[in-house]
């Protein structure tokens, strides 16, 4: 039951109301109850689910059934439209500064995947956009964080600017940009230490880095397995830093990834890329439609509509 | 202490808002628990049981329901076990004791090993660490740094080498140095990667072969921020390595880690330790009461 998708959940309900002429309130109630459960099981935040279900209900009740669709199909169609709407369009673009280097700051909770994604993003910029990135090691706290980024730099044969663990992360970021200018790097990606959104001191450090280097992008890196707390984390990082986008990691797992929907709903910021593995070439543009189907556990939404 | 007070406050707020134990009351309770990642199924079952209990005891006033709620939650955690003690880590009287750490990427395995090494060392034990994560960039250096911090020995091979071979060397070293405890780090892996899960089973078999009854604990590290996927992690890692306990990390954040209630209920795996920060001392034994109270904290 735990991993049952919405399609399985809905089959029964759909059978019951098949062939009706009009979608009545009771039908919609039954179906949206299943939608609610599927979304909650996928870790979509309960408040987001609540609003979502309400909107679907309002839209679906009393609708004349279209000739080509059964009432069940019609509700699913509304669900899908609303969900796709929420997830937004294709957004895998990355800013380009008028005067190089373009500066990207990577931020997020501990262990989300910032350092790995720093390497992956640099790889994408070089490979697909012909850019010449410099990586900056501004995590001076986590044991061996600098060595980790340096190793990644070596694997990519890409330079890393580091100043050891005694330096101030703000200075490291500033100096990295100076170095980028000298060496003709057109991108600087600043890896920062993982921190809790409620850690005032460390969040202050990020604000100081932001002020000092005026980044073109601030990417919040989020683990796709995150549960209900995703909204608090995203909202809080966004309030304090005004992030420009989200990078979702570990989507190669079997998580439904409802956090993606929650984050999009509360911040409105686009999800740009998805991490699909530990290797440095495993970063892909984010596909909102696919994500919508994945969250609902509907591998193939259209088949369901046809079957119904 | 803090969690205890906020628990009563939260329950009191809930109680104050509703005079009668009705549908709205249970709906609000459901929302609190779901937002703590307890999981829909567990929450529904719990609410059903609560409703029955309320009927049985003929409770109409919400103030009386308060006790029942926390009783029920702690009961879910402990099941029918009468014992409500914190379950400590298993030890090998004939030494060395071996602990194997497993889990998905980035949950806090290496950090917890550092903290645990520090604790065991300060209890006067001789500790060895084995750097079984030979894959992730900087993983060996990270464990090495923790070893230095805790003042314990670290057995390591070069990056990219066979993890089972590192663990084997760790065992031999622990034996020859007469170490009390060997703690084995492994690379993070997502549970749906069959090859990587097989690799982990192999590591465990090496330990079993070298020391009878070892490993004495297989500790699955779960990140409290993780939602319902933690159940799948617990299931699959158990299949591969017969997990004996959970370490719930990052409880110092705002996430509640409620999924461990469902894991305890369905798979009977107890939480043994909790991580409360990044410092060497931020490791504590699990306390079900404090945990349950924490579910209701803001
Ligand atoms: N399977 C998988 N693993 C990933 C992905 N992205 C990162 N990881 C792994 O997640 C773990 C944590 O990644 P890091 O890059 O160290 O995370 P971080 O956010 O820099 O961590 P801190 O600096 O400690 O806050 C590592 O084991 C990575 O290999 C991904 O897309 N898929
Ligand atoms: N706030 C907080 N951070 C923690 C806690 N435990 C670990 N961390 C942080 O989480 C991040 C990942 O920790 P690691 O110990 O590297 O995790 P891991 O499971 O070994 O990661 P991989 O080996 O890459 O799979 C680091 O930044 C740690 O400092 C905790 O209890 N609270
Ligand atoms: Mg990092
Ligand atoms: Mg590790």
PDB file of C-alpha atoms in Angstrom, chain A residues 17 39 79 95 100 105 107 128 165 167 176 266 271 277 281-282:
ATOM      1  CA  UNK A  17     -18.612   6.564 -11.507  1.00  0.00           C
ATOM      2  CA  UNK A  39       0.286  13.319  -2.699  1.00  0.00           C
ATOM      3  CA  UNK A  79      -5.529  17.055 -11.509  1.00  0.00           C
ATOM      4  CA  UNK A  95      22.168  33.292 -16.083  1.00  0.00           C
ATOM      5  CA  UNK A 100      32.090  37.975 -16.769  1.00  0.00           C
ATOM      6  CA  UNK A 105      26.401  30.369  -5.249  1.00  0.00           C
ATOM      7  CA  UNK A 107      23.528  26.751  -0.785  1.00  0.00           C
ATOM      8  CA  UNK A 128      27.203  22.005 -23.283  1.00  0.00           C
ATOM      9  CA  UNK A 165      40.199  26.235   6.523  1.00  0.00           C
ATOM     10  CA  UNK A 167      40.289  31.818   5.729  1.00  0.00           C
ATOM     11  CA  UNK A 176      37.976  33.513  -6.404  1.00  0.00           C
ATOM     12  CA  UNK A 266       5.953  27.936  -1.634  1.00  0.00           C
ATOM     13  CA  UNK A 271      13.693  23.864 -10.423  1.00  0.00           C
ATOM     14  CA  UNK A 277      23.661   9.779  -9.787  1.00  0.00           C
ATOM     15  CA  UNK A 281      28.126  13.685 -15.714  1.00  0.00           C
ATOM     16  CA  UNK A 282      24.842  12.760 -14.038  1.00  0.00           C
TER      17      UNK A 282
END
